[in-house]
Short mmCIF file of C-alpha atoms in Angstrom, two decimals:
data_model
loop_
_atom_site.label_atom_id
_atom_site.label_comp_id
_atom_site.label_asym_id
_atom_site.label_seq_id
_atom_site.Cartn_x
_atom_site.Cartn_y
_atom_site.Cartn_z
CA UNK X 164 0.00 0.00 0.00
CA UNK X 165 1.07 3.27 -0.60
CA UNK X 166 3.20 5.49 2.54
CA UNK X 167 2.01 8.08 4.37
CA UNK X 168 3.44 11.15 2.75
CA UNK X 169 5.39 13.79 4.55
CA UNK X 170 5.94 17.22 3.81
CA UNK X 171 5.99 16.87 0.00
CA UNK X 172 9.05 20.06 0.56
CA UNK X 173 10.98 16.98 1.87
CA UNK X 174 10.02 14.54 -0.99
CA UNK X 175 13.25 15.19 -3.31
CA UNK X 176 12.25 14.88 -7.33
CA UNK X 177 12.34 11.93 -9.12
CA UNK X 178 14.01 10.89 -12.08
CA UNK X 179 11.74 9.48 -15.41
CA UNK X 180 12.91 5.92 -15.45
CA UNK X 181 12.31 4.09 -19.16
CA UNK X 182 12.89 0.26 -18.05
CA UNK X 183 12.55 -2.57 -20.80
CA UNK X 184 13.21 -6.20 -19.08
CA UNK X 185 13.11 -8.82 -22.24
CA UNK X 186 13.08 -12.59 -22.02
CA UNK X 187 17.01 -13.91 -22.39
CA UNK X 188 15.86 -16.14 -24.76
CA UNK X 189 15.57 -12.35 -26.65
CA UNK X 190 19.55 -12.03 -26.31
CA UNK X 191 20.20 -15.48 -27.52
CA UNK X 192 20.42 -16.63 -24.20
CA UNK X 193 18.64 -20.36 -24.98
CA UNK X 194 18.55 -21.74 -21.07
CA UNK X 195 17.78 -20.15 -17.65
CA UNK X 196 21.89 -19.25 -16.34
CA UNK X 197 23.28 -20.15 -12.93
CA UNK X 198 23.39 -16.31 -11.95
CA UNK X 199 26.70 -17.05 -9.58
CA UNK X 200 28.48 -17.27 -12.99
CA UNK X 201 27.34 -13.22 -13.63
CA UNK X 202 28.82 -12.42 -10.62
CA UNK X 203 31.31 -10.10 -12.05
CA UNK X 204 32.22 -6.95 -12.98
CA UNK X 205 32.13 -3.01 -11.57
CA UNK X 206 29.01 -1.48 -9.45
CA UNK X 207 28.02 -4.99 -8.79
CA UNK X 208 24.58 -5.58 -6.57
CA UNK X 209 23.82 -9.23 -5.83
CA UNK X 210 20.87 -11.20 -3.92
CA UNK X 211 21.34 -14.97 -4.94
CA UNK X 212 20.75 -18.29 -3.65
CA UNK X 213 21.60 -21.54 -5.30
CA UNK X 214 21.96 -19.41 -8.78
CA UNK X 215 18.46 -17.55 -8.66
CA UNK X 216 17.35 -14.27 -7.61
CA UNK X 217 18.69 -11.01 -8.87
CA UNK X 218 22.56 -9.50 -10.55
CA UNK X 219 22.56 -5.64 -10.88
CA UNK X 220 25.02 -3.27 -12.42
CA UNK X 221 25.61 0.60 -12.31
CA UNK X 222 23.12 2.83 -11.11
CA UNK X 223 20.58 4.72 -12.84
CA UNK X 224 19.00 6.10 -9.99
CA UNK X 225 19.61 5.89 -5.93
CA UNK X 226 18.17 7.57 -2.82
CA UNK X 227 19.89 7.82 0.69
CA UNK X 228 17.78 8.01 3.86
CA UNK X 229 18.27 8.00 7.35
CA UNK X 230 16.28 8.29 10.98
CA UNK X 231 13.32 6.75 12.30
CA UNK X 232 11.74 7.82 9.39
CA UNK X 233 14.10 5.88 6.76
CA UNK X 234 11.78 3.37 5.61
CA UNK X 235 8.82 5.91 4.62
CA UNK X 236 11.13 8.12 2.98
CA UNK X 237 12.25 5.38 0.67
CA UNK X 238 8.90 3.90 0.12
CA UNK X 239 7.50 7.15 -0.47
CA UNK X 240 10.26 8.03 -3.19
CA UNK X 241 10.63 4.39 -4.30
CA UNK X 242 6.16 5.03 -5.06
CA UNK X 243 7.12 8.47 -6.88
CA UNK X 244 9.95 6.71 -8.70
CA UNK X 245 7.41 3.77 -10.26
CA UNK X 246 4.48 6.48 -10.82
CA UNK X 247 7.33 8.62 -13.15
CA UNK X 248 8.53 5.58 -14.80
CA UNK X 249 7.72 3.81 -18.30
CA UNK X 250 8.40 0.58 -17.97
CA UNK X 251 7.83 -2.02 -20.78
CA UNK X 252 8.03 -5.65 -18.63
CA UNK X 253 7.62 -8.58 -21.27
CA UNK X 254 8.22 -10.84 -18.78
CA UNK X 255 6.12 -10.52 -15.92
CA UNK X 256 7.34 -12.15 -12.93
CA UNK X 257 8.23 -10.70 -9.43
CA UNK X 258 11.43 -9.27 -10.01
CA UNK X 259 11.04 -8.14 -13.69
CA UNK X 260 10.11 -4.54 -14.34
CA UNK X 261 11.36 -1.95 -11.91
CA UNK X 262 13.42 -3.47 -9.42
CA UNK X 263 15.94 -1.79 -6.81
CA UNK X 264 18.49 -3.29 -4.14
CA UNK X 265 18.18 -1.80 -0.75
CA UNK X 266 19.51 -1.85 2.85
CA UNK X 267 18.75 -0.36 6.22
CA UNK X 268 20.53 0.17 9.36
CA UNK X 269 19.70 -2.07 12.16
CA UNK X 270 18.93 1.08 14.48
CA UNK X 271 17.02 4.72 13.68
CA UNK X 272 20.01 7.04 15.41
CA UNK X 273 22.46 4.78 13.01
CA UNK X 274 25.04 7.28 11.51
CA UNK X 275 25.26 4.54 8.47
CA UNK X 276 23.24 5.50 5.40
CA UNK X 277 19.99 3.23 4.68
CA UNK X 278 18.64 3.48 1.31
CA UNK X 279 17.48 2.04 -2.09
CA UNK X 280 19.64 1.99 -5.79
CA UNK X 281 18.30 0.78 -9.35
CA UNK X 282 20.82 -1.03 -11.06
CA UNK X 283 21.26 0.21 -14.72
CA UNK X 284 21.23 -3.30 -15.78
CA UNK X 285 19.48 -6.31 -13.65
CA UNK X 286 19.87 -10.03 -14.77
CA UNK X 287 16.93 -12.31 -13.01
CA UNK X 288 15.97 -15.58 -12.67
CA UNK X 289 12.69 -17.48 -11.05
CA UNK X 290 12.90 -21.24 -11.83
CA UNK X 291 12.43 -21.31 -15.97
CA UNK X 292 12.13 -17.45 -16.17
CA UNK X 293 15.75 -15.68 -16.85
CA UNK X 294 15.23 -11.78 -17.88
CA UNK X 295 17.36 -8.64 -18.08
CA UNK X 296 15.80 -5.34 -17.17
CA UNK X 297 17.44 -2.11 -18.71
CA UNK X 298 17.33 1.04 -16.70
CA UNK X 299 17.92 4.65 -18.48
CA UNK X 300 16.93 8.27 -16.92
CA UNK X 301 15.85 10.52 -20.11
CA UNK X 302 13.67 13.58 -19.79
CA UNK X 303 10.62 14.08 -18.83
CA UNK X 304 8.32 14.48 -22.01
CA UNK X 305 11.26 13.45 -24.18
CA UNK X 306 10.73 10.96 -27.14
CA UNK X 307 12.53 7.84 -25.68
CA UNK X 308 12.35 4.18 -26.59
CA UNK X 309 14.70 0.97 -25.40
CA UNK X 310 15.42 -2.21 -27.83
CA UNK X 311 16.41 -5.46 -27.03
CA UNK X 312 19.67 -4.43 -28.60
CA UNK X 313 19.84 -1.37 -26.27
CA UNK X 314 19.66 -4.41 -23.33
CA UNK X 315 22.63 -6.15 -24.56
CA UNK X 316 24.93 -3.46 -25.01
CA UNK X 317 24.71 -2.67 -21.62
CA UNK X 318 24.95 -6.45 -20.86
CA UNK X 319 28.32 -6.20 -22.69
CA UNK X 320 29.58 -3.13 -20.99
CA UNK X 321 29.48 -4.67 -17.69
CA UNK X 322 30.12 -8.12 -18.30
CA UNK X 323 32.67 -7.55 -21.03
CA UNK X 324 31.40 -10.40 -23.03
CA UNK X 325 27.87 -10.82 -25.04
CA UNK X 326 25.22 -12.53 -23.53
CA UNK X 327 25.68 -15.97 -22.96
CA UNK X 328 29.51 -16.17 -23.19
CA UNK X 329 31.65 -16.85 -20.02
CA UNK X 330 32.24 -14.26 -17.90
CA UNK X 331 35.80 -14.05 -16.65
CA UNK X 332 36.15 -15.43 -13.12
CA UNK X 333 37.62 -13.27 -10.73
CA UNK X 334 40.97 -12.72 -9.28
CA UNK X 335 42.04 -13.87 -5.73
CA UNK X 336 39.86 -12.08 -2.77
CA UNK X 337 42.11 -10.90 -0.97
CA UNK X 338 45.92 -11.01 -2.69
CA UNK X 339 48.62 -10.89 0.64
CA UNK X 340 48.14 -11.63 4.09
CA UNK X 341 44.92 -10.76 6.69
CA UNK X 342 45.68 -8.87 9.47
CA UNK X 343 42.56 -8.77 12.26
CA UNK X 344 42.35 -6.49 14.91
CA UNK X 345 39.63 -5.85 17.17
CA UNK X 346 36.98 -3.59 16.33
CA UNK X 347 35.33 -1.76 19.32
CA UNK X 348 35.29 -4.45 21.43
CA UNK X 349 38.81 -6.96 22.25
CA UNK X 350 37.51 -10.32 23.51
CA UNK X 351 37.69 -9.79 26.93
CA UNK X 352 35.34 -6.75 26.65
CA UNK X 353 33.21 -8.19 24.70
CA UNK X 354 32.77 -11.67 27.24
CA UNK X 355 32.59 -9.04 30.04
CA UNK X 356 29.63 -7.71 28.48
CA UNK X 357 27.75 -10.81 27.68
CA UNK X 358 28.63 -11.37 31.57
CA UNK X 359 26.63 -8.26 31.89
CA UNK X 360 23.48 -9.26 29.68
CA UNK X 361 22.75 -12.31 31.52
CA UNK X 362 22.87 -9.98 34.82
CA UNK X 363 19.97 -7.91 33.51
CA UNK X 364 18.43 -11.09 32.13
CA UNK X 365 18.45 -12.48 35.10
CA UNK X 366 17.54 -9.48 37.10
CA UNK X 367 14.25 -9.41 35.52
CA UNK X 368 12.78 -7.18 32.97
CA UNK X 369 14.72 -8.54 30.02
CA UNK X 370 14.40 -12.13 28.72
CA UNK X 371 16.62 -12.10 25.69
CA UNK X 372 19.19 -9.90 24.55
CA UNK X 373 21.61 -10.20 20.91
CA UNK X 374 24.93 -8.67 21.53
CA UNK X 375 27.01 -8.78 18.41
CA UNK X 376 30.99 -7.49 18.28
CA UNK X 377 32.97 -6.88 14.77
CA UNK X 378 36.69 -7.61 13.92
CA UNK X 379 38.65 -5.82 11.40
CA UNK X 380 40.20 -7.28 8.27
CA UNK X 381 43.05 -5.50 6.27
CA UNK X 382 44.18 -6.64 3.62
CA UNK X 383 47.71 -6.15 2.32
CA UNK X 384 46.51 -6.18 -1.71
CA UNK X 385 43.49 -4.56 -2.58
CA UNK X 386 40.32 -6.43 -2.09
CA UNK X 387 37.90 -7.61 -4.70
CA UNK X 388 34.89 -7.96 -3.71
CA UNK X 389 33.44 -9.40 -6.39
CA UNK X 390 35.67 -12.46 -5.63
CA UNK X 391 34.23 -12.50 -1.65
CA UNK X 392 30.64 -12.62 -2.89
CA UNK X 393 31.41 -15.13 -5.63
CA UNK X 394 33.39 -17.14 -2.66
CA UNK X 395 29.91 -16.77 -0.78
CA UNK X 396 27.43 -17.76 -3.10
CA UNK X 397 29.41 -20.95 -3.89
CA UNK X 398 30.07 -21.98 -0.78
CA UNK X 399 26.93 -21.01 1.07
CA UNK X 400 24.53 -21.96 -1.59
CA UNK X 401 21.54 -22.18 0.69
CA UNK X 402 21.42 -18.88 2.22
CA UNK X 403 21.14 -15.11 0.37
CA UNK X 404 24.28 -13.97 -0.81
CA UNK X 405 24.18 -9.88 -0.79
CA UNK X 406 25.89 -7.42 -1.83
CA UNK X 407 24.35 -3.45 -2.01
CA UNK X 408 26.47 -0.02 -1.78
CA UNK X 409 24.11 2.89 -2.03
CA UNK X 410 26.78 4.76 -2.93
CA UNK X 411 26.52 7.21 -0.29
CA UNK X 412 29.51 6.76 1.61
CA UNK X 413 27.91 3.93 3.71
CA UNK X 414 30.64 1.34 2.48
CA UNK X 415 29.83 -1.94 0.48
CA UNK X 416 27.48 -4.51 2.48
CA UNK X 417 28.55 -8.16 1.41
CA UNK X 418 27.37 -11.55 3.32
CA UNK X 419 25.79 -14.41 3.08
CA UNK X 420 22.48 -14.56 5.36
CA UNK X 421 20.58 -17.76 6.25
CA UNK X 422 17.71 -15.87 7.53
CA UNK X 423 15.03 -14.23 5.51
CA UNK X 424 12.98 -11.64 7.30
CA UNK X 425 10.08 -11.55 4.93
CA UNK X 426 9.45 -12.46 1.35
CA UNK X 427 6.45 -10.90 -0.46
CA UNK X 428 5.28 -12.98 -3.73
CA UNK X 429 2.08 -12.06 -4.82
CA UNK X 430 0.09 -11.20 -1.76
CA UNK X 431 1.62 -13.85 0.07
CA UNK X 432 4.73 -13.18 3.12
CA UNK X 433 6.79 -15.70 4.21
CA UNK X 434 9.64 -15.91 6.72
CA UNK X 435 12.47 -18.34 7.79
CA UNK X 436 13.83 -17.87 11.43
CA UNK X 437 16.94 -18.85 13.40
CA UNK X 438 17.62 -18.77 17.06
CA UNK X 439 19.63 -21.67 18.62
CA UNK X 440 23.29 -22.14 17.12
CA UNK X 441 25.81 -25.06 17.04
CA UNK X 442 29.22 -25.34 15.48
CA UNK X 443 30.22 -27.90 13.54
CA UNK X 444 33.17 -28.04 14.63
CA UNK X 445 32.18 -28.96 17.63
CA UNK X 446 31.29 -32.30 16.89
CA UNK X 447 33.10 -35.23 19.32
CA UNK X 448 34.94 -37.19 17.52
CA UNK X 449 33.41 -40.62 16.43
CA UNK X 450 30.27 -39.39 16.78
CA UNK X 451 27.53 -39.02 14.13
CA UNK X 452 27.19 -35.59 13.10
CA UNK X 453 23.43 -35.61 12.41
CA UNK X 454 22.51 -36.85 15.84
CA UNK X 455 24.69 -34.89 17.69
CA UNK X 456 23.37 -31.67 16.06
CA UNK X 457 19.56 -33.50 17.02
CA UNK X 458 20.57 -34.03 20.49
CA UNK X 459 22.28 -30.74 21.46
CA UNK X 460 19.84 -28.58 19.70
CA UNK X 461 16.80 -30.27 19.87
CA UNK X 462 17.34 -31.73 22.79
CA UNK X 463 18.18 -27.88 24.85
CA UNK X 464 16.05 -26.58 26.76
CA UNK X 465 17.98 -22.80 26.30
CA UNK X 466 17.72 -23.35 22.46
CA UNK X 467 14.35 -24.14 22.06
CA UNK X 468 13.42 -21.10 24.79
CA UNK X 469 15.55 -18.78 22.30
CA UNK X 470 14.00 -19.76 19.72
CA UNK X 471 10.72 -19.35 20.80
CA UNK X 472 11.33 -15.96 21.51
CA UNK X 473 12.15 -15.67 17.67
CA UNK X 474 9.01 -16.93 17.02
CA UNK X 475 6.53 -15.17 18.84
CA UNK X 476 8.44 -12.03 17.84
CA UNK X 477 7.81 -12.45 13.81
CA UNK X 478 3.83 -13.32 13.98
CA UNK X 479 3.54 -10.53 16.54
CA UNK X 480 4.67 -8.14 14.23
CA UNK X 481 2.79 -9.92 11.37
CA UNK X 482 -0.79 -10.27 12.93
CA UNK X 483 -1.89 -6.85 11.52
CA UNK X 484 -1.65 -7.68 8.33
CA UNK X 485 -3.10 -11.22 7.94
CA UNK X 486 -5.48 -13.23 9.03
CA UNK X 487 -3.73 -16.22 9.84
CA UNK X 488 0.01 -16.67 10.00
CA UNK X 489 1.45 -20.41 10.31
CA UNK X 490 4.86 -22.00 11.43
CA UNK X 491 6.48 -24.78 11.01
CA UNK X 492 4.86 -27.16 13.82
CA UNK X 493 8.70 -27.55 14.99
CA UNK X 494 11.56 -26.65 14.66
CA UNK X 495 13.97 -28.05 12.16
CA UNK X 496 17.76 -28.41 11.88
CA UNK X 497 19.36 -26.09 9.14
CA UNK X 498 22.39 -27.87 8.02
CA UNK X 499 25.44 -24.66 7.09
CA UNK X 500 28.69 -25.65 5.83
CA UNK X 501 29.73 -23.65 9.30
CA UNK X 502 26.67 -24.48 11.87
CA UNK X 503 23.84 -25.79 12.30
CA UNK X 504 20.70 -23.73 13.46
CA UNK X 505 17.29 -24.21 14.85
CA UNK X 506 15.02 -22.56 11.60
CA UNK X 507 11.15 -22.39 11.62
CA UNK X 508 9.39 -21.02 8.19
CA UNK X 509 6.47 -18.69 8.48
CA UNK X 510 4.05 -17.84 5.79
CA UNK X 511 1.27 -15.54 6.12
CA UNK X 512 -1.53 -14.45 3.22
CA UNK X 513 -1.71 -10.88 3.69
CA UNK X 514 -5.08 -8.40 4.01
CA UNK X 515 -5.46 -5.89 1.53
CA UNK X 516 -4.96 -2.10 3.05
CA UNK X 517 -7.58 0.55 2.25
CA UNK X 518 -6.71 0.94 -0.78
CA UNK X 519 -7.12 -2.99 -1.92
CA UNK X 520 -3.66 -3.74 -2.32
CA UNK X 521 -1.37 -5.66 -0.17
CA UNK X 522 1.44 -4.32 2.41
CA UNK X 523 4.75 -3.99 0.08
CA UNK X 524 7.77 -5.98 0.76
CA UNK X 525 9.12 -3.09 2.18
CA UNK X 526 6.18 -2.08 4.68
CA UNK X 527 6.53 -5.43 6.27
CA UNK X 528 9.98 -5.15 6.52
CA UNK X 529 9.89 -2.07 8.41
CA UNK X 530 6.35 -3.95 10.65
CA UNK X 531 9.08 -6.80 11.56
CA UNK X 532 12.37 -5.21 12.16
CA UNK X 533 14.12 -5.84 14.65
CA UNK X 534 13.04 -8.96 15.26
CA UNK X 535 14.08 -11.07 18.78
CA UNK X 536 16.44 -13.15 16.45
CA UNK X 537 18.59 -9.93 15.82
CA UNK X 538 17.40 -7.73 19.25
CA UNK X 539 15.91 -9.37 21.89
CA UNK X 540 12.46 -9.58 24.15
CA UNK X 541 10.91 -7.02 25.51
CA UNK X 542 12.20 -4.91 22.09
CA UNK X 543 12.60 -1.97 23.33
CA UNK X 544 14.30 -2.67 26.29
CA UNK X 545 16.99 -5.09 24.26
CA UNK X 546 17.45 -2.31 21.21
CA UNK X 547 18.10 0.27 24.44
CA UNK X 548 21.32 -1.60 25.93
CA UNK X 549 22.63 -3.09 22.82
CA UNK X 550 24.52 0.29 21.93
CA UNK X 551 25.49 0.70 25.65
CA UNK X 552 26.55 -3.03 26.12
CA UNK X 553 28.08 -3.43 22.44
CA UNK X 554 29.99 0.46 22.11
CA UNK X 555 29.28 0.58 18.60
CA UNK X 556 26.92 1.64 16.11
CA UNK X 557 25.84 -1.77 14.17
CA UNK X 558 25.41 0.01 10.99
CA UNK X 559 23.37 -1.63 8.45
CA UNK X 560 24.66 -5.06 10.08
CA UNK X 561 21.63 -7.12 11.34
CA UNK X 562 19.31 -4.51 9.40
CA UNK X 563 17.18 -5.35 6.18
CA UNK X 564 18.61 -6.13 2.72
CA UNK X 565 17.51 -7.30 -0.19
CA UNK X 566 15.43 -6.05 -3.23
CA UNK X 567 11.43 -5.05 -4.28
CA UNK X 568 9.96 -4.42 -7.71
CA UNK X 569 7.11 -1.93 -8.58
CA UNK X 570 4.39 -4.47 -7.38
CA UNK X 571 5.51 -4.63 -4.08
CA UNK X 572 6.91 -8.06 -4.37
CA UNK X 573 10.50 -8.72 -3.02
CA UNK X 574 12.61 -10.12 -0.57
CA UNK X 575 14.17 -8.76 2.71
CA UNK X 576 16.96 -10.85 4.52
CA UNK X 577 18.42 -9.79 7.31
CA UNK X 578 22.22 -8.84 7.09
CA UNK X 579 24.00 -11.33 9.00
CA UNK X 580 27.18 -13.18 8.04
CA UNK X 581 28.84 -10.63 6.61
CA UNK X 582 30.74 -6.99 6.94
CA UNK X 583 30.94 -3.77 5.50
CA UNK X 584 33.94 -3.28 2.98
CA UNK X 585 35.27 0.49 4.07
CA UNK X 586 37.97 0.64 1.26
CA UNK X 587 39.66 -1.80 -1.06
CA UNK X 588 42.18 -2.74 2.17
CA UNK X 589 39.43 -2.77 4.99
CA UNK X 590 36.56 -4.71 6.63
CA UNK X 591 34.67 -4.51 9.28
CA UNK X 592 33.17 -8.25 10.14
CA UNK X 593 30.44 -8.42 12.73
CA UNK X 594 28.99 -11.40 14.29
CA UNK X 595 26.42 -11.71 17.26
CA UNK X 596 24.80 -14.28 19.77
CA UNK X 597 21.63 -14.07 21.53
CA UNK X 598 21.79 -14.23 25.29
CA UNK X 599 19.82 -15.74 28.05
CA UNK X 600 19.69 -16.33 31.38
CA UNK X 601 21.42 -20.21 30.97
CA UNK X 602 24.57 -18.04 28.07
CA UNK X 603 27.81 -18.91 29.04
CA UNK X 604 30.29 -16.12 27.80
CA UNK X 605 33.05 -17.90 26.52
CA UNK X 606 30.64 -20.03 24.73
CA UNK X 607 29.00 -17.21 22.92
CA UNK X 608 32.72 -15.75 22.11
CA UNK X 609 32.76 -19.38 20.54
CA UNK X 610 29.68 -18.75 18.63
CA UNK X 611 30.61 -15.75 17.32
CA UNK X 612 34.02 -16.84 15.98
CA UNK X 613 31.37 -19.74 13.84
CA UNK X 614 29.50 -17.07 12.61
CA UNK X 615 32.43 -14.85 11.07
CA UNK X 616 33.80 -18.14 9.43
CA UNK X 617 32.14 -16.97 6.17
CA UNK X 618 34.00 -13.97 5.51
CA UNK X 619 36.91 -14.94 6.79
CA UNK X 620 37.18 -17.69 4.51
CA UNK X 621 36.08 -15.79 1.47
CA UNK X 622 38.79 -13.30 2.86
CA UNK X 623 41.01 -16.64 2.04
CA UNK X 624 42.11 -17.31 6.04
CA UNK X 625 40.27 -20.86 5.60
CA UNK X 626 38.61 -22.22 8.41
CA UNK X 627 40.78 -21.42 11.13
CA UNK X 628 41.71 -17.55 11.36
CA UNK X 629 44.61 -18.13 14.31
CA UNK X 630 47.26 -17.66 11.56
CA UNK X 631 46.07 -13.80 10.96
CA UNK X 632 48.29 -11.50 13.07
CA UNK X 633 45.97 -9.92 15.41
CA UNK X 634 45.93 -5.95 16.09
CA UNK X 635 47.56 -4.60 18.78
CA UNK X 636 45.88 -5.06 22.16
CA UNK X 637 43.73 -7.89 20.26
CA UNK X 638 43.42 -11.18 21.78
CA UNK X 639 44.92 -13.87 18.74
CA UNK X 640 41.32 -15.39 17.13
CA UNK X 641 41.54 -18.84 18.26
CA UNK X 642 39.63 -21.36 16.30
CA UNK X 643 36.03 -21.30 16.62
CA UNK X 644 34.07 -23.62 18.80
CA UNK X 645 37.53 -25.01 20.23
#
C-alpha cells in the first residue's frame, strides 16, 4: 500500500525511469543461467541463492535516507519513482520490471546511510524465467524508446562479453596476508559484556538480549569484492548472498544470510527464522554428526526457549496484516557448511490495506524489524542496551537487505554473516549471539568466531583464522568452537 506522505518540501524529485526487461531467450540466451556465474564486474549488486534471484550493475538512480523515518522516505520516493517511470516488462514475474536493491541500518540514530539503488542493468531468474531489465533516466516528455539491442549493449559493458559467453572469473579475494584487529570491542570486553546481559536477564525485565561485536580485516593487496561474494554464493549456496552499496559513503554490504525476514510474492509473506546455534566443529569425535546436532539442539532446553522468543516475535509483528500466520509445527535443523541452526518457516496471506492492495515488501519489513532473532524480548528494552553493552553503532549489520519491484513483491533478509567493505584494504566483520539467562560467555565468544567463518574464509584465512596476526591489544582469534 502506498506510505504516508510527509511534507511533499521533503520529498526530493524523481528521475523518469524508461525500463525494458526482455526474455534472455531475446539475447540469444537459450537456457535459464546459474546467476553465480554473472557475478562479475564493476558497481556490482547481488541477492542470490543456489543461482536464482537477482545480478545488478551501475546505477541509474539511488536515494539515501536515514532516521526513524528511513523506511517511509524510501517507500514514499521508491512510489514516486514507479508512478514517473515507463516501464515495458515482457516478462512478468516478481522481479522483472522496476526493481531496486536496498539496505537499512539495524537502528534509527544509526550514523550509516539506509537506502534504495536501481541497477542500470538487472539479470533475473525465477525457476524457468531468466530476464534482463534495462534502466535509463531521459527527460521528462522526451521521445525515448529501449530495444532489445539497447539491453545487450549494456549487458556487454558490464560483463565484457555478449550474452551468454563466459564471464571471466575473478581474481584472488584478498591477494597478501589478513591482518585482524579488534573492532570496538577486544575479547575480553566483549565476554565481560555478555557477563553483563545475563545480569539484567536475570535481574528481571529482560528475557533475551543479541549482543554482536565486529573484527577488522586488512588486507595487504586490494580487495575484490566481487571475488568475496562469488566465494559466498558458492560456498553457502543455501542462504542469500548480498551485496548493495548505495553509494553514499555507507561502504559496500557483502554476506551471506541464512535468515530471511520476509518475502512478499504475490500477496503472500513468508519468513524463515533462526535462534539456537551449534558449530560444527564442535562435533566429538566418532560421533555421528546428524545426531549430535539432534541431540544438542533439539534436545536444549535454552535453544528451544531462544527460539521461541524468535518466534513469537515475527507473527507478533505480522498479525496486523493477515489473518492467519502459520509456522512450522517444529523446529527443524538447518544444516550450514559452518553451523547448524534451529530454523522455523512462516508464511502468512496478507489483508489488503484501504486501498485494496497488499502491504509492500518493504512495509513489512519495516512492521518486523528488529526482530528477537537480531534484538531481543521485551524490544525496546533489548534495542536500548545493545549500543550501551556493544559500544558501537551496528550500521546496516543485522538490518534489512535485499530487493522489491514496482508491485511490491520482493525479498528482505536480514544482514547477517557478513561486513561492511570500508575501502579496497578494509573490513569490518560483525557477528552476534543471543543471550539468556542459561549463556555462558566464553561459549557465545565461541559462537561468534562460527558465525564470522564466512568472511573470513572468502577473505582466504580458511577455516581457522589463528594464523592472521591480530591488532595490537587484540586477543589472537583462536579457532572457533575449540
Amino acid at each position: 500500500m502506498p506510505a504516508p506522505r510527509p511534507n511533499d518540501d521533503a520529498v526530493p524529485p524523481v528521475p523518469v525511469l524508461h525500463v525494458l526487461t526482455v526474455p534472455l531467450a531475446e539475447l540469444g540466451v537459450p537456457t535459464a543461467p546459474d546467476l553465480r556465474e554473472l557475478l562479475a564486474g564493476s558497481g556490482l549488486l547481488a541477492w542470490t541463492v543456489d543461482g536464482q534471484g537477482l545480478v545488478g550493475h551501475g546505477r541509474a538512480a539511488g536515494h539515501a535516507v536515514r532516521g526513524p523515518d528511513r523506511f517511509t522516505a524510501a517507500r514514499v520516493w521508491w512510489d514516486d519513482l514507479a508512478a514517473a517511470a515507463v516501464v515495458e516488462d515482457r516478462v512478468g514475474v516478481p522481479g522483472s520490471g522496476l526493481a531496486a536493491f536496498g539496505a537499512f541500518s539495524f537502528a534509527a540514530e544509526s550514523g550509516a546511510d539506509s537506502g534504495l539503488v536501481v541497477p542500470e542493468l538487472v539479470v533475473g531468474r525465477r525457476d524457468d524465467d531468466a530476464w534482463a531489465s534495462l534502466a535509463v533516466a531521459a527527460a521528462p516528455g522526451a521521445p525515448f524508446t529501449l530495444s532489445a539491442e539497447d539491453v545487450a549493449a549494456a549487458w556487454v559493458r558490464h560483463h565484457g562479453a555478449a550474452p551468454g559467453a563466459a564471464v571471466a572469473a575473478a581474481p584472488a579475494a584478498a591477494p597478501g596476508p589478513v591482518h585482524l584487529s579488534p573492532g570496538a570491542l577486544d575479547e575480553a570486553a566483549w565476554t565481560q559484556a555478555v557477563r553483563e546481559g545475563v545480569e539484567l536477564i536475570r535481574a528481571g525485565g529482560l528475557e533475551k538480549l543479541v549482543l554482536a561485536r565486529d573484527v577488522l580485516a586488512r588486507t595487504a593487496g586490494p580487495l575484490d569484492p566481487v571475488a568475496v561474494v562469488r566465494d559466498l554464493a558458492h560456498r553457502y549456496e543455501r542462504c542469500w548472498t548480498y551485496c548493495v552499496d548505495l553509494g553514499s559513503g555507507a561502504g559496500r554490504l557483502l554476506g551471506a544470510t541464512p535468515e530471511m525476514l520476509v518475502r512478499v510474492l504475490d500477496g503472500t509473506a513468508r519468513a524463515r527464522v533462526l535462534a539456537g546455534t551449534l558449530d560444527r566443529d564442535a562435533v566429538p569425535a566418532g560421533e555421528d554428526p546428524q545426531r549430535f546436532a539432534a541431540r544438542v539442539l533439539g534436545e536444549s532446553e535454552k535453544q528451544q526457549h531462544e527460539h521461541g522468543f524468535a518466534i513469537d516475535s515475527l507473527t507478533a509483528s505480522l498479525a496486523p496484516y493477515t489473518e492467519v500466520v502459520t509456522s512450522s509445527p517444529e523446529p527443524f535443523i538447518l544444516e550450514l557448511p559452518n553451523v547448524w541452526h534451529l530454523a522455523s518457516d512462516v508464511t502468512a496471506v496478507l489483508r489488503p490495506g484501504p486501498a485494496g492492495d497488499p502491504p509492500s515488501s518493504l512495509e513489512l519489513a519495516e512492521a518486523v524489524h528488529p526482530t528477537a532473532a537480531v534484538c531481543g524480548t521485551p524490544t525496546a528494552a533489548a534495542a536500548a542496551l545493545i549500543p550501551e553493552l556493544e559500544r558501537m553503532d551496528r550500521g546496516l549489520y543485522a538490518g534489512p537487505v535485499g530487493w522489491l519491484d514496482a508491485a511490491g513483491n520482493g525479498d528482505w533478509g536480514i544482514a547477517l554473516r557478513g561486513a561492511v567493505q570500508q575501502d579496497e584494504h578494509t573490513v569490518r566483520l560483525f557477528a552476534g549471539c543471543g543471550i539468556v539467562g542459561a549463556s555462558d560467555p566464553e561459549a557465545e565468544l565461541a559462537e561468534t568466531w562460527a558465525k564470522l567463518r564466512p568472511m573470513l574464509q572468502a577473505l582466504g584465512l580458511g577455516a581457522d583464522p589463528a594464523g592472521a596476526a591480530p591488532g595490537a591489544g587484540a586477543a589472537a582469534p583462536r579457532r572457533p568452537g575449540r
